[in-house]
Short mmCIF file of C-alpha atoms in Angstrom, two decimals:
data_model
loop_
_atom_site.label_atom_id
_atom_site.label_comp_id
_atom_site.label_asym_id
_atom_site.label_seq_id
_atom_site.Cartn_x
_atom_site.Cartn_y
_atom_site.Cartn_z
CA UNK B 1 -13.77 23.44 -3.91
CA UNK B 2 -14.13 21.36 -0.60
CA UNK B 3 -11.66 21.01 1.73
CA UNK B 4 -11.24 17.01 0.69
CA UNK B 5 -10.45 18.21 -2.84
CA UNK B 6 -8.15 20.88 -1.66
CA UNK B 7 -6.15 17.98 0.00
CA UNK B 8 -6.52 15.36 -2.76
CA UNK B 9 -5.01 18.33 -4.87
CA UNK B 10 -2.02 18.72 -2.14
CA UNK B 11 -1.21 15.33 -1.71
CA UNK B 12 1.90 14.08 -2.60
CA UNK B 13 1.73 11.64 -5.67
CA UNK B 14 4.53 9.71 -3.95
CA UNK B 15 2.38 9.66 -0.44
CA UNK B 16 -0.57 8.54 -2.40
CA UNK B 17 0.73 5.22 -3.75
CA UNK B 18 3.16 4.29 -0.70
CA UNK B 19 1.09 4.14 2.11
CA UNK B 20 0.42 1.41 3.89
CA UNK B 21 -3.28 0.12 6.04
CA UNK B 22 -3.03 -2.80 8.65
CA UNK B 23 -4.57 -5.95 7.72
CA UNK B 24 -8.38 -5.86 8.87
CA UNK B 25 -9.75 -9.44 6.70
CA UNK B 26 -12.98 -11.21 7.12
CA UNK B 27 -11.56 -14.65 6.05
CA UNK B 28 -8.14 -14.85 4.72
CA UNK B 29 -6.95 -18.12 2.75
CA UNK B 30 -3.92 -20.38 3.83
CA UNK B 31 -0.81 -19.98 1.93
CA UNK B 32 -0.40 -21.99 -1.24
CA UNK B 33 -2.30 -23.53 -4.23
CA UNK B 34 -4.38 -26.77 -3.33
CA UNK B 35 -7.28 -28.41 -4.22
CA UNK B 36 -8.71 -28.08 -0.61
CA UNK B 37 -7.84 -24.33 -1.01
CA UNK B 38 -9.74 -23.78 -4.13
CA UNK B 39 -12.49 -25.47 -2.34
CA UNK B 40 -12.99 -23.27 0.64
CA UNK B 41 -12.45 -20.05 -1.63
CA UNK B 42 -15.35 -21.22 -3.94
CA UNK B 43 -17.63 -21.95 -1.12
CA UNK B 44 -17.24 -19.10 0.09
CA UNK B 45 -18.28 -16.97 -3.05
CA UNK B 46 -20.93 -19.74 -3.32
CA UNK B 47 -20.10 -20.07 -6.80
CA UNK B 48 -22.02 -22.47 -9.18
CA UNK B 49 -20.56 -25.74 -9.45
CA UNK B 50 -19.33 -25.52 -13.45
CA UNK B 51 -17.43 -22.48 -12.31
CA UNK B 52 -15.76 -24.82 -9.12
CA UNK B 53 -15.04 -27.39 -11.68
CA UNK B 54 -13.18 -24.88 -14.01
CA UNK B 55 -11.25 -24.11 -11.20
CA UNK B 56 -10.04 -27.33 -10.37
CA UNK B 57 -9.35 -27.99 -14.19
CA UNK B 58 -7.08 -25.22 -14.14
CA UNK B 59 -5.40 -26.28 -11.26
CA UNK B 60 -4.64 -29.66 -12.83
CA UNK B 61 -3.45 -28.07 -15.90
CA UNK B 62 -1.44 -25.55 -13.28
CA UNK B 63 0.45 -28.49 -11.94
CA UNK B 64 1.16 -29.90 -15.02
CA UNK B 65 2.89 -27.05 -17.22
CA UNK B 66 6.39 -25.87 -16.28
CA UNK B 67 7.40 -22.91 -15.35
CA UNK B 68 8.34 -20.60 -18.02
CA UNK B 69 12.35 -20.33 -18.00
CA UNK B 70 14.13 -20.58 -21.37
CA UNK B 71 12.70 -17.36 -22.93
CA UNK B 72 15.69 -15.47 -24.33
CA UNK B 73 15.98 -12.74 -21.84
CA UNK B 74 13.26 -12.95 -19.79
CA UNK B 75 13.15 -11.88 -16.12
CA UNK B 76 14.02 -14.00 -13.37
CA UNK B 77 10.96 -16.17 -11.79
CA UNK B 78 13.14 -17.74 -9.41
CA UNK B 79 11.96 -16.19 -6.51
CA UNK B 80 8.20 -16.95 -7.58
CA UNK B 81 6.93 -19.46 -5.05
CA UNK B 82 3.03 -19.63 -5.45
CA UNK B 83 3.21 -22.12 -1.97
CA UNK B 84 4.35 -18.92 -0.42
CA UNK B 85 1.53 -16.66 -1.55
CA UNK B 86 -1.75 -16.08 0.06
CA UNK B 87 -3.58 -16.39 -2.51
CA UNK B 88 -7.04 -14.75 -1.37
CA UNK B 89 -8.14 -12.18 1.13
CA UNK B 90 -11.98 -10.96 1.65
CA UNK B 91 -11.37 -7.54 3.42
CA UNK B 92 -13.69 -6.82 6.29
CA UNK B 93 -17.00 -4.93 4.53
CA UNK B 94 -20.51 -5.65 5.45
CA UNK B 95 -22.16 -5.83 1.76
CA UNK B 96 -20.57 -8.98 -0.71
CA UNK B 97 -20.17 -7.52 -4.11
CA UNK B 98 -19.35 -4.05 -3.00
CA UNK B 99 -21.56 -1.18 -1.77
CA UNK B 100 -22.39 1.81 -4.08
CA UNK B 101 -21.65 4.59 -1.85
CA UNK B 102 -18.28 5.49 -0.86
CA UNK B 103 -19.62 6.24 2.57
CA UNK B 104 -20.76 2.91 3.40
CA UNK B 105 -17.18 1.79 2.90
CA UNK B 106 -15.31 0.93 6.39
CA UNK B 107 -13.05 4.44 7.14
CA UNK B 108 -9.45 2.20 6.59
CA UNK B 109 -10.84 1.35 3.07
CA UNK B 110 -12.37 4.53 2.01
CA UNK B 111 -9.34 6.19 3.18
CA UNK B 112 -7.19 4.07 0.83
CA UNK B 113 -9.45 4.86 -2.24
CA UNK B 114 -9.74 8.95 -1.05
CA UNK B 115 -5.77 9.09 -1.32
CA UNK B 116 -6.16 7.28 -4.26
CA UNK B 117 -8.18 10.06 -6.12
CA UNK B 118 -10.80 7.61 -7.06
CA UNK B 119 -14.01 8.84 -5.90
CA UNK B 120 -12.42 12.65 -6.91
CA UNK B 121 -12.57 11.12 -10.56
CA UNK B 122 -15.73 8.94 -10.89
CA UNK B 123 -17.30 12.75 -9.91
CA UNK B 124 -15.17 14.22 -12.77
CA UNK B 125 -14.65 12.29 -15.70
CA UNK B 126 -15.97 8.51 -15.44
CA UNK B 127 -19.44 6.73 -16.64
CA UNK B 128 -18.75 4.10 -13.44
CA UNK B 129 -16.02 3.00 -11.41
CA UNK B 130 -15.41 -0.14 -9.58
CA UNK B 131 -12.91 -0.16 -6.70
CA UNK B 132 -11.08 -3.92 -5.58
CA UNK B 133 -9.13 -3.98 -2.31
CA UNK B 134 -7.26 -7.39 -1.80
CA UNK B 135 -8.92 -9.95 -3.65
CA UNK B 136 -12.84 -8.32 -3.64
CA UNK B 137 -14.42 -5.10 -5.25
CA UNK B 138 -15.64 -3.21 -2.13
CA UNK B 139 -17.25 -0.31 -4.61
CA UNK B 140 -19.12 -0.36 -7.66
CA UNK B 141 -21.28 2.37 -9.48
CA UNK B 142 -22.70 2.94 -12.85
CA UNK B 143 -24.60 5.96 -14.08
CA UNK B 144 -27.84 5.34 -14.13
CA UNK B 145 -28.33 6.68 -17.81
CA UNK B 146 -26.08 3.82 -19.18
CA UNK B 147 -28.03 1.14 -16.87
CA UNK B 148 -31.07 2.50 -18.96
CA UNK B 149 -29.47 1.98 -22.23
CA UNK B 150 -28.95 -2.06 -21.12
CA UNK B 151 -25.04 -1.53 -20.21
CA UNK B 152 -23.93 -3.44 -17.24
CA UNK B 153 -20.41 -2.44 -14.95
CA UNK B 154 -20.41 -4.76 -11.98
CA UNK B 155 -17.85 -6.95 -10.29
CA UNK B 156 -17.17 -10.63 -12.11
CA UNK B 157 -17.83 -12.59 -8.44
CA UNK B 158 -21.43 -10.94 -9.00
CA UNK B 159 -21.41 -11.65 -12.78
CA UNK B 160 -21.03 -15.16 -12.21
CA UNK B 161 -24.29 -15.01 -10.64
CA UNK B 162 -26.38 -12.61 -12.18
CA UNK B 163 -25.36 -13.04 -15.48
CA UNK B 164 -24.08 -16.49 -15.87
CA UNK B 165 -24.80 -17.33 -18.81
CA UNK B 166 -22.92 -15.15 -20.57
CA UNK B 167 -20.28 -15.48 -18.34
CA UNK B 168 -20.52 -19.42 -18.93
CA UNK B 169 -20.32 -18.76 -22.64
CA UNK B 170 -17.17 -16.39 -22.00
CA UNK B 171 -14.89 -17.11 -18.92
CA UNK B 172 -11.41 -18.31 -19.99
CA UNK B 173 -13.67 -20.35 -23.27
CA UNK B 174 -12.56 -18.75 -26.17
CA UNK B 175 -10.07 -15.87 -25.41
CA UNK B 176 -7.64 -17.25 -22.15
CA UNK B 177 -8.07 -20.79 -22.25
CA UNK B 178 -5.69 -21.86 -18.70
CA UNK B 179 -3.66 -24.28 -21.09
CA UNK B 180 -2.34 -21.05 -22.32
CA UNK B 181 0.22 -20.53 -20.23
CA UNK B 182 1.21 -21.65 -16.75
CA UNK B 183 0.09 -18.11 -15.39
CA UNK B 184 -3.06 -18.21 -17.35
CA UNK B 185 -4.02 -21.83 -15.37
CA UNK B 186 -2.95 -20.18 -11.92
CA UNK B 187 -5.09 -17.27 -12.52
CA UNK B 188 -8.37 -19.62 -13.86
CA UNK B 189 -7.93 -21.93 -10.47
CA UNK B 190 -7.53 -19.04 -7.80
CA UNK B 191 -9.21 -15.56 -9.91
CA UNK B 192 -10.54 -13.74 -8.28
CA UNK B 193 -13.10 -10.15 -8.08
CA UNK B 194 -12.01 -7.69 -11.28
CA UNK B 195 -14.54 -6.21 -13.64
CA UNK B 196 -17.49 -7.81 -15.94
CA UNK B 197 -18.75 -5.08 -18.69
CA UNK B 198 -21.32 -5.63 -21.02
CA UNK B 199 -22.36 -2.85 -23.55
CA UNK B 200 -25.67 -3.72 -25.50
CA UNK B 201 -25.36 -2.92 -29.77
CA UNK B 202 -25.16 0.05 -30.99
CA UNK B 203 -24.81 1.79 -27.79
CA UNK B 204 -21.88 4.09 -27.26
CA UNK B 205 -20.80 5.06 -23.70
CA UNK B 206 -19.52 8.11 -23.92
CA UNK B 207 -17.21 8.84 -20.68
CA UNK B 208 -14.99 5.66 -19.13
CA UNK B 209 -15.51 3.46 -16.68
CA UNK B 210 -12.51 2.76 -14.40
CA UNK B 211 -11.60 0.32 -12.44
CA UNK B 212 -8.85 0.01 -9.58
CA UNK B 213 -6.94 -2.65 -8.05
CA UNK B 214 -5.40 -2.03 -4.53
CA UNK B 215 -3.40 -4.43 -2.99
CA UNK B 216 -2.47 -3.62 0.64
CA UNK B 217 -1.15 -6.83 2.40
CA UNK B 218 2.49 -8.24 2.56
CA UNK B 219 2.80 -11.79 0.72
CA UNK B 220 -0.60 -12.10 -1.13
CA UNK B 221 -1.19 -12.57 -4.35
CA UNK B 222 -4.16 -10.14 -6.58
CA UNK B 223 -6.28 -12.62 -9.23
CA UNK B 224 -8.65 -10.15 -10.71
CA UNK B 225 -10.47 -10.81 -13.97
CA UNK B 226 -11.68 -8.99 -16.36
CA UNK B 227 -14.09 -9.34 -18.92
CA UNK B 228 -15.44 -7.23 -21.53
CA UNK B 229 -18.45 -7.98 -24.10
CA UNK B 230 -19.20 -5.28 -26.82
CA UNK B 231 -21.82 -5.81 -29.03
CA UNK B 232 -21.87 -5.35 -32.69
CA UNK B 233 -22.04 -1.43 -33.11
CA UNK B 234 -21.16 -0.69 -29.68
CA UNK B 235 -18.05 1.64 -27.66
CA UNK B 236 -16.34 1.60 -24.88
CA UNK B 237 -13.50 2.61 -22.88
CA UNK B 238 -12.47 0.62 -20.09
CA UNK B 239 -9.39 2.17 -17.98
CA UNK B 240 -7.29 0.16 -14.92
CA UNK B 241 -5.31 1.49 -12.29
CA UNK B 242 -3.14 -0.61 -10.32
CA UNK B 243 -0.72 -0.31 -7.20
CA UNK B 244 0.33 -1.45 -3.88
CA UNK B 245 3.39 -0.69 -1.55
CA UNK B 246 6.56 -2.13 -0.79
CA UNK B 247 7.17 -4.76 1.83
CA UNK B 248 9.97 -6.71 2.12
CA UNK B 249 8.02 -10.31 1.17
CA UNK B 250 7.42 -10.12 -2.45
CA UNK B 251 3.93 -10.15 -3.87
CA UNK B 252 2.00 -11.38 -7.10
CA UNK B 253 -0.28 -10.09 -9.39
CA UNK B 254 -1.59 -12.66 -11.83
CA UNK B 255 -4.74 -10.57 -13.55
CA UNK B 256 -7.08 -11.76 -16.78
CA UNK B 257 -8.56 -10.10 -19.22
CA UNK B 258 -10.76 -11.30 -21.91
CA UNK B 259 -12.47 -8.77 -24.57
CA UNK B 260 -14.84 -9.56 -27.05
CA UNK B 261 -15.04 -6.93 -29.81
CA UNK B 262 -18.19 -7.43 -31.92
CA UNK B 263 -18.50 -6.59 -35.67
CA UNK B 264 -18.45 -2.96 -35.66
CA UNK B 265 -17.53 -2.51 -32.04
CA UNK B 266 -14.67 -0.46 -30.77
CA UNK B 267 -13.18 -1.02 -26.92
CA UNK B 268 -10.24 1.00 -25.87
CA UNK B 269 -8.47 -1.05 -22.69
CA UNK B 270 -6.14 1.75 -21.12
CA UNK B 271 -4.03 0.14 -17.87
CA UNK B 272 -1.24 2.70 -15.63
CA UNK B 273 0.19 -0.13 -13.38
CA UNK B 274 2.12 1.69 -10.31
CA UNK B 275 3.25 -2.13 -8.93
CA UNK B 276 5.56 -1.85 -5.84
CA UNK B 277 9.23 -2.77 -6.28
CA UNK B 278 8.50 -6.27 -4.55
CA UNK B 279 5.56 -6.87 -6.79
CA UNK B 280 5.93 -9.02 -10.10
CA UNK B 281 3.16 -8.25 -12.33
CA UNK B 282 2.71 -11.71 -14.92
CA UNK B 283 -0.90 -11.06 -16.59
CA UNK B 284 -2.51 -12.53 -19.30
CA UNK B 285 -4.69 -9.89 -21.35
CA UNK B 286 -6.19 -10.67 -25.07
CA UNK B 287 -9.06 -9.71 -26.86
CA UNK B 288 -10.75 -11.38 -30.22
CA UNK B 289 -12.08 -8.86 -32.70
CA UNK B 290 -14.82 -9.45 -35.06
CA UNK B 291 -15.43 -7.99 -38.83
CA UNK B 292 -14.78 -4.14 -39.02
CA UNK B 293 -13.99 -4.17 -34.84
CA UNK B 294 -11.41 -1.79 -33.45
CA UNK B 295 -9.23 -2.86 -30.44
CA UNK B 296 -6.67 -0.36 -28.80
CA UNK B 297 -4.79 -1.35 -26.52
CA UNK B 298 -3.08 1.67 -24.20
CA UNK B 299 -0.69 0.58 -21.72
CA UNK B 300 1.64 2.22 -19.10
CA UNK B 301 4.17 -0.60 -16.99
CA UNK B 302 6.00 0.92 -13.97
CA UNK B 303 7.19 -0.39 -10.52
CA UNK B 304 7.13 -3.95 -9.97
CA UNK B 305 9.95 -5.86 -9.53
CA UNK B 306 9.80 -7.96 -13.13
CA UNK B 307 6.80 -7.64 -15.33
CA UNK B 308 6.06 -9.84 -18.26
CA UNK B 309 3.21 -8.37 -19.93
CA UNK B 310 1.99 -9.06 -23.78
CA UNK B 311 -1.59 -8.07 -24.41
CA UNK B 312 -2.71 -10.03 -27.74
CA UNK B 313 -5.46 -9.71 -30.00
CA UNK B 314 -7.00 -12.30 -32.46
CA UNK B 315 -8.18 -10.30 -35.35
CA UNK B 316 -11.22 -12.76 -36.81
CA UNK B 317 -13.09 -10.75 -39.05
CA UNK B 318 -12.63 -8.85 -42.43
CA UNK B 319 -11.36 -5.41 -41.74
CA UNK B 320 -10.71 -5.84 -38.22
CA UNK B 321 -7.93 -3.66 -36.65
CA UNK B 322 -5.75 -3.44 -33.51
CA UNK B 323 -4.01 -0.96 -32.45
CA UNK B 324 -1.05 -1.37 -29.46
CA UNK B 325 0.59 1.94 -27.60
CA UNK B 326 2.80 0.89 -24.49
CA UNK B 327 5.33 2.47 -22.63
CA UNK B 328 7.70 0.44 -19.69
CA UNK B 329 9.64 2.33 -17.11
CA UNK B 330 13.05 -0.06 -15.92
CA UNK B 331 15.09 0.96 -12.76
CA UNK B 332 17.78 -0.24 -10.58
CA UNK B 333 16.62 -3.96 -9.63
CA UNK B 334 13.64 -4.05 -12.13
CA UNK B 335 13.18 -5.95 -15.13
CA UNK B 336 10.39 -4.99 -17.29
CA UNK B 337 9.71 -7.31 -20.32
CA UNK B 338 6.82 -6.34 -21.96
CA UNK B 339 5.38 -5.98 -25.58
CA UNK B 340 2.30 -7.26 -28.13
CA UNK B 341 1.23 -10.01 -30.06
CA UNK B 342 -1.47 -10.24 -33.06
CA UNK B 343 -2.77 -12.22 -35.09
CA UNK B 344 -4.31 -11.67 -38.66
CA UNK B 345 -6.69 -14.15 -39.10
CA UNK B 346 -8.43 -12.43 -41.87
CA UNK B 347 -8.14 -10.23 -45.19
CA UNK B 348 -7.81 -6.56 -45.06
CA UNK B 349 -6.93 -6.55 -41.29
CA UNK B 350 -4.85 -4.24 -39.83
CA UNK B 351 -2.72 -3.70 -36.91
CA UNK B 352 -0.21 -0.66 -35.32
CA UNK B 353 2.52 -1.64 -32.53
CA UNK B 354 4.32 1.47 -30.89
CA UNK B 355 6.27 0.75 -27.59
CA UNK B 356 8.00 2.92 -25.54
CA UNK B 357 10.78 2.13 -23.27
CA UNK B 358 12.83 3.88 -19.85
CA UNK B 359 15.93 2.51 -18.70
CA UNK B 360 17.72 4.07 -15.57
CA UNK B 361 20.23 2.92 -12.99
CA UNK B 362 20.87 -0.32 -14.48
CA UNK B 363 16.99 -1.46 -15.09
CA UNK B 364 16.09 -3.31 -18.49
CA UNK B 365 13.55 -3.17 -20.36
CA UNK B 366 12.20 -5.34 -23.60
CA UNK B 367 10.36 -5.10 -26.40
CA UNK B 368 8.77 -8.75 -27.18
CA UNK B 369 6.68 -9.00 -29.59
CA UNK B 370 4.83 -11.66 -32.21
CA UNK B 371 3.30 -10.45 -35.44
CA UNK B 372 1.15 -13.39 -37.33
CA UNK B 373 -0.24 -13.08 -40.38
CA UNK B 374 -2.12 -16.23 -41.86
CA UNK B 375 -2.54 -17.61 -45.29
CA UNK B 376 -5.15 -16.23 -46.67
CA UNK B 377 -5.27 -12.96 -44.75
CA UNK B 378 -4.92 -10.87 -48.04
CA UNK B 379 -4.20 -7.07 -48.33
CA UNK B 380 -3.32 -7.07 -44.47
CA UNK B 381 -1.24 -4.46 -42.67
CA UNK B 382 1.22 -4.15 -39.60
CA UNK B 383 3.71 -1.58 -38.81
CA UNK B 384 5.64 -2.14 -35.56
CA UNK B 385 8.03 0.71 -33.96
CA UNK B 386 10.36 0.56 -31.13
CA UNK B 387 11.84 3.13 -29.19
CA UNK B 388 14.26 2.96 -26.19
CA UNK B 389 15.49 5.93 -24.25
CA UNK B 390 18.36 5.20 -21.61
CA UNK B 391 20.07 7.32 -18.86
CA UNK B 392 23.30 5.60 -18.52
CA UNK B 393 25.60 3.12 -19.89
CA UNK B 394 24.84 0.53 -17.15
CA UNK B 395 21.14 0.06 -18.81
CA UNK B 396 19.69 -1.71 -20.82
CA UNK B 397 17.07 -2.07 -23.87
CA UNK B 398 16.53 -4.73 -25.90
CA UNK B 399 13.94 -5.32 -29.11
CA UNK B 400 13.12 -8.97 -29.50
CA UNK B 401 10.00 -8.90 -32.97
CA UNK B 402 9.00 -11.76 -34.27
CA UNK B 403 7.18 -11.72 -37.70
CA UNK B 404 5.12 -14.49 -38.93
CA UNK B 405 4.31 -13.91 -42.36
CA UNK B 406 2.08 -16.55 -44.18
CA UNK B 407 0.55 -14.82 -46.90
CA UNK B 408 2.23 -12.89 -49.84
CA UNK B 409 0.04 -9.60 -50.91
CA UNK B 410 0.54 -7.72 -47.64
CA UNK B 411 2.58 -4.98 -46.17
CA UNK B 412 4.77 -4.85 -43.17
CA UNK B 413 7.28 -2.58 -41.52
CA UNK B 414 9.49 -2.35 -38.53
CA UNK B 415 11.54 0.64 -37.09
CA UNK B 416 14.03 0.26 -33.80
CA UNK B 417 15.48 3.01 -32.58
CA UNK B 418 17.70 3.10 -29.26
CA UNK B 419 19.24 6.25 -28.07
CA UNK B 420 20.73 8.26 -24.61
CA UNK B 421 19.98 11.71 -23.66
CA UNK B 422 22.20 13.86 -25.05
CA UNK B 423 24.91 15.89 -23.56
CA UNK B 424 23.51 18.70 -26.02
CA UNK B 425 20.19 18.00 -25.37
CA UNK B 426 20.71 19.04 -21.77
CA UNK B 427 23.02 21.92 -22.28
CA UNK B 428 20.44 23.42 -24.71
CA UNK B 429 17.25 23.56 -22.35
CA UNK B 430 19.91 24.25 -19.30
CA UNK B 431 20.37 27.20 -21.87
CA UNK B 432 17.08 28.26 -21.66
CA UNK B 433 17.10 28.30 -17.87
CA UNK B 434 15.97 24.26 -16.88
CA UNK B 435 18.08 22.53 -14.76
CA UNK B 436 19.05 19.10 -15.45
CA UNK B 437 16.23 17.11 -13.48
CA UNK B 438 13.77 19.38 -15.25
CA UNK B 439 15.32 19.22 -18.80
CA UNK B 440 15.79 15.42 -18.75
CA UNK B 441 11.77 15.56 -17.19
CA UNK B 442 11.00 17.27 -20.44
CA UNK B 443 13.22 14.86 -22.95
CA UNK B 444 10.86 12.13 -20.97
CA UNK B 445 7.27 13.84 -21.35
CA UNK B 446 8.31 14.31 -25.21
CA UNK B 447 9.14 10.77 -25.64
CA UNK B 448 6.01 9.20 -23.89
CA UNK B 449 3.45 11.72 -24.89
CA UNK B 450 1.97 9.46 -27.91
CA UNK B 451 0.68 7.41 -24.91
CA UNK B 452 -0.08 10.51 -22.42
CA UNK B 453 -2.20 11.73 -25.23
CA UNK B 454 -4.63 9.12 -25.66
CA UNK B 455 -5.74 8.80 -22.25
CA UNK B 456 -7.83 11.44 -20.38
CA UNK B 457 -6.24 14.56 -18.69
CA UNK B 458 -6.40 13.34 -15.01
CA UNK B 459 -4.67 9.91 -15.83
CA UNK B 460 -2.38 11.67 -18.31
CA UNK B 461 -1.25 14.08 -15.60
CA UNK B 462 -0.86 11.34 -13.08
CA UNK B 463 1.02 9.07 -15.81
CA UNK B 464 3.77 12.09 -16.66
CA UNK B 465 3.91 12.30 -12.61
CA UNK B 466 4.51 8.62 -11.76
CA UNK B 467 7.39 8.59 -14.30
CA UNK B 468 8.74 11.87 -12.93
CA UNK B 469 9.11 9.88 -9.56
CA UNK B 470 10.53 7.13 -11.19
CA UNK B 471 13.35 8.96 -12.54
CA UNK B 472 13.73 10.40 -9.12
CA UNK B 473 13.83 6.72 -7.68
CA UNK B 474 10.91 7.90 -5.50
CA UNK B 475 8.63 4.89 -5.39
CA UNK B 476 9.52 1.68 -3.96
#
């Protein structure tokens, strides 16, 4: 083993996702949401002018919707001031787009990404990995055996321009229209870098591609979007790291992600989101499925100050199916509201919710959910289940399903369960010689691993760790 392994191995998981890198931008953005703004930003990515004039719809729509404040128990947006955010900063690296060797990468950068463990696992266990720093991917790689079966990993500023149609055809069309929500239209007026997959039919890519989002400066907001296209017959799975570290301004991470699941396809989306205390994390994620597709979505929702996070899926075709497996972490201070939403849209269709949920120190977390079923969606299936674990009595958890149930011949089924660890618990593994930080670590491991075990063994490993820290109130 080198000696960069041996300390990647050493390194403190804390250390790795608190550290901080001065501010070293080519052009950084004035604060706020403008038109002029949206202007200069777009110039400089010399975008295509439909994709400008996309951007400027969403702005108008942006201005127009309200922000979202009547949602029964919902976290407080209050301090959510978008004139106050900078909303886009091109870090200082000689190639646009991103290079393709780590070692072209300025040493401040690559050093970010090395503590990160990210070139450590594209060796190990990935079929590409793109790496986004501020508000641009500065890496990108692909094997070249899957760029000889026709599948294309590359960054969506790049996307826009060599592969626009498709990306006409799918950006924020179909899947995240910006009248969505009032997030949705931020994100379509100021996105920014992310991911653009493609996988050709019939072609299954065996090992993930990752990618990671890294944001480093005080006050700035992250706009990445994603967007997947799997052909009929095709697999993939996609996984996203996130983080950045405290400051004392708060920060904003307004992501996208569109999938497209052709007939036949399956696309596993798999996101551990390490957000900063100050950070609050309000995405937009949702993915149509065509006949006989397969969507799973695996997500893991930590840090941050308040997340509101609901990945959806629009289940089109006959025999389509979604599966949802989340887990949310809730401290002192933090408000994580998170959950699914599907919608039936056709017969035999079928769709599994499981959510997980940590409450410590007076954090709260929420299950919110929407299940729709639509007339005419005959001999369809759901089954959503709930559990909330919580340390003390000053916690909370709450379960907030809606069902929408338009059609008679189906089945459906809902379990809650909310419970504390156990006085008895504790005494019995204290009797078999763990203390009580390592017993109530191994009442925790046992209650997420339905989620740890879907995900490969690095990002398992690192999930079981980032929760162990978060019981420990390490990360800020």
């Amino acid at each position: 083993m080198s000696s960069d392994q041996d300390h990647l191995k050493e390194t403190d998981t804390e250390a790795r996702f608190e550290f901080k890198k001065e501010q070293k931008a080519a052009f950084v953005a004035e604060k706020g949401l403008t038109e002029e703004t949206i202007r200069v930003i777009s110039e400089d990515k010399d975008e295509p002018e439909w994709m400008l004039e996309r951007r400027l719809r969403a702005l108008k729509q942006y201005q127009k919707m309200p922000m979202p404040t009547d949602w029964p128990g919902q976290p407080d947006l209050s301090e959510v001031n978008v004139d106050e955010i900078v909303p886009y900063i091109r870090p200082d690296v000689e190639v646009r787009g991103g290079v393709d060797d780590w070692r072209d990468l300025p040493d401040d950068i690559k050093d970010t990404f090395d503590k990160l463990g990210i070139p450590e696992a594209e060796k190990n266990a990935l079929s590409g990995v793109g790496a986004q720093y501020e508000s641009e991917v500065v890496y990108q790689n692909m094997q070249e055996r899957w760029e000889e079966k026709g599948v294309v990993f590359m960054n969506m500023d790049q996307a826009v321009q060599e592969h626009e149609d498709i990306v006409k055809e799918y950006f924020m069309t179909k899947c995240v229209p910006p009248s969505d929500n009032k997030f949705a239209a931020l994100h379509g007026a100021i996105w920014s870098g992310g991911s653009f997959v493609y996988v050709p039919e019939d072609v299954t890519v065996e090992m993930p591609v990752q990618a990671y989002f890294r944001m480093n400066s005080e006050g700035m907001g992250q706009f990445e979007h994603t967007l997947i296209v799997a052909e009929k017959g095709s697999e993939v799975h996609y996984i996203e790291g996130c983080s950045a570290p405290k400051y004392s301004a708060f920060n904003l991470h307004s992501g996208g992600v569109e999938v497209f699941v052709g007939e036949d396809a399956h696309v596993q989306y798999s996101t551990v989101q390490n957000w900063s205390k100050n950070t609050y994390n309000l995405n937009t994620k949702r993915a149509i499925v065509e006949k006989g597709g397969r969507m799973e979505w695996i997500s893991g929702s930590m840090g941050s100050k308040a997340t509101m996070l609901y990945p959806a899926s629009i289940l089109k075709g006959r025999g389509a199916s979604d599966n949802h497996i989340t887990i949310a972490f809730a401290g002192e201070g933090q408000n994580i509201d998170t959950g699914a939403k599907v919608y039936h849209n056709a017969p035999e269709t079928k769709s599994t919710i499981e959510s997980k949920s940590i409450s410590k120190d007076g954090g709260r977390t929420n299950y919110r959910g929407l299940v729709h079923i639509a007339n005419g969606a005959k001999n369809s299936s759901t089954a959503v289940e709930c559990d909330a674990l919580m340390f003390d009595n000053e916690s909370t958890s709450d379960t907030m399903p809606y069902m929408e149930i338009n059609e008679s011949t189906v089945d459906v089924a809902h379990e809650a369960t909310v419970g504390k660890i156990g006085d008895e618990d504790i005494f019995y593994l204290q009797s078999r010689g763990l203390d009580d930080d390592d017993a109530k670590q191994m009442i925790v491991s046992g209650f997420i691993e339905p989620i740890t075990e879907e995900l490969p063994i690095e990002y398992a490993v690192e999930l079981n760790r980032l929760v162990e820290l978060e019981m420990e109130g390490s990360l800020g």
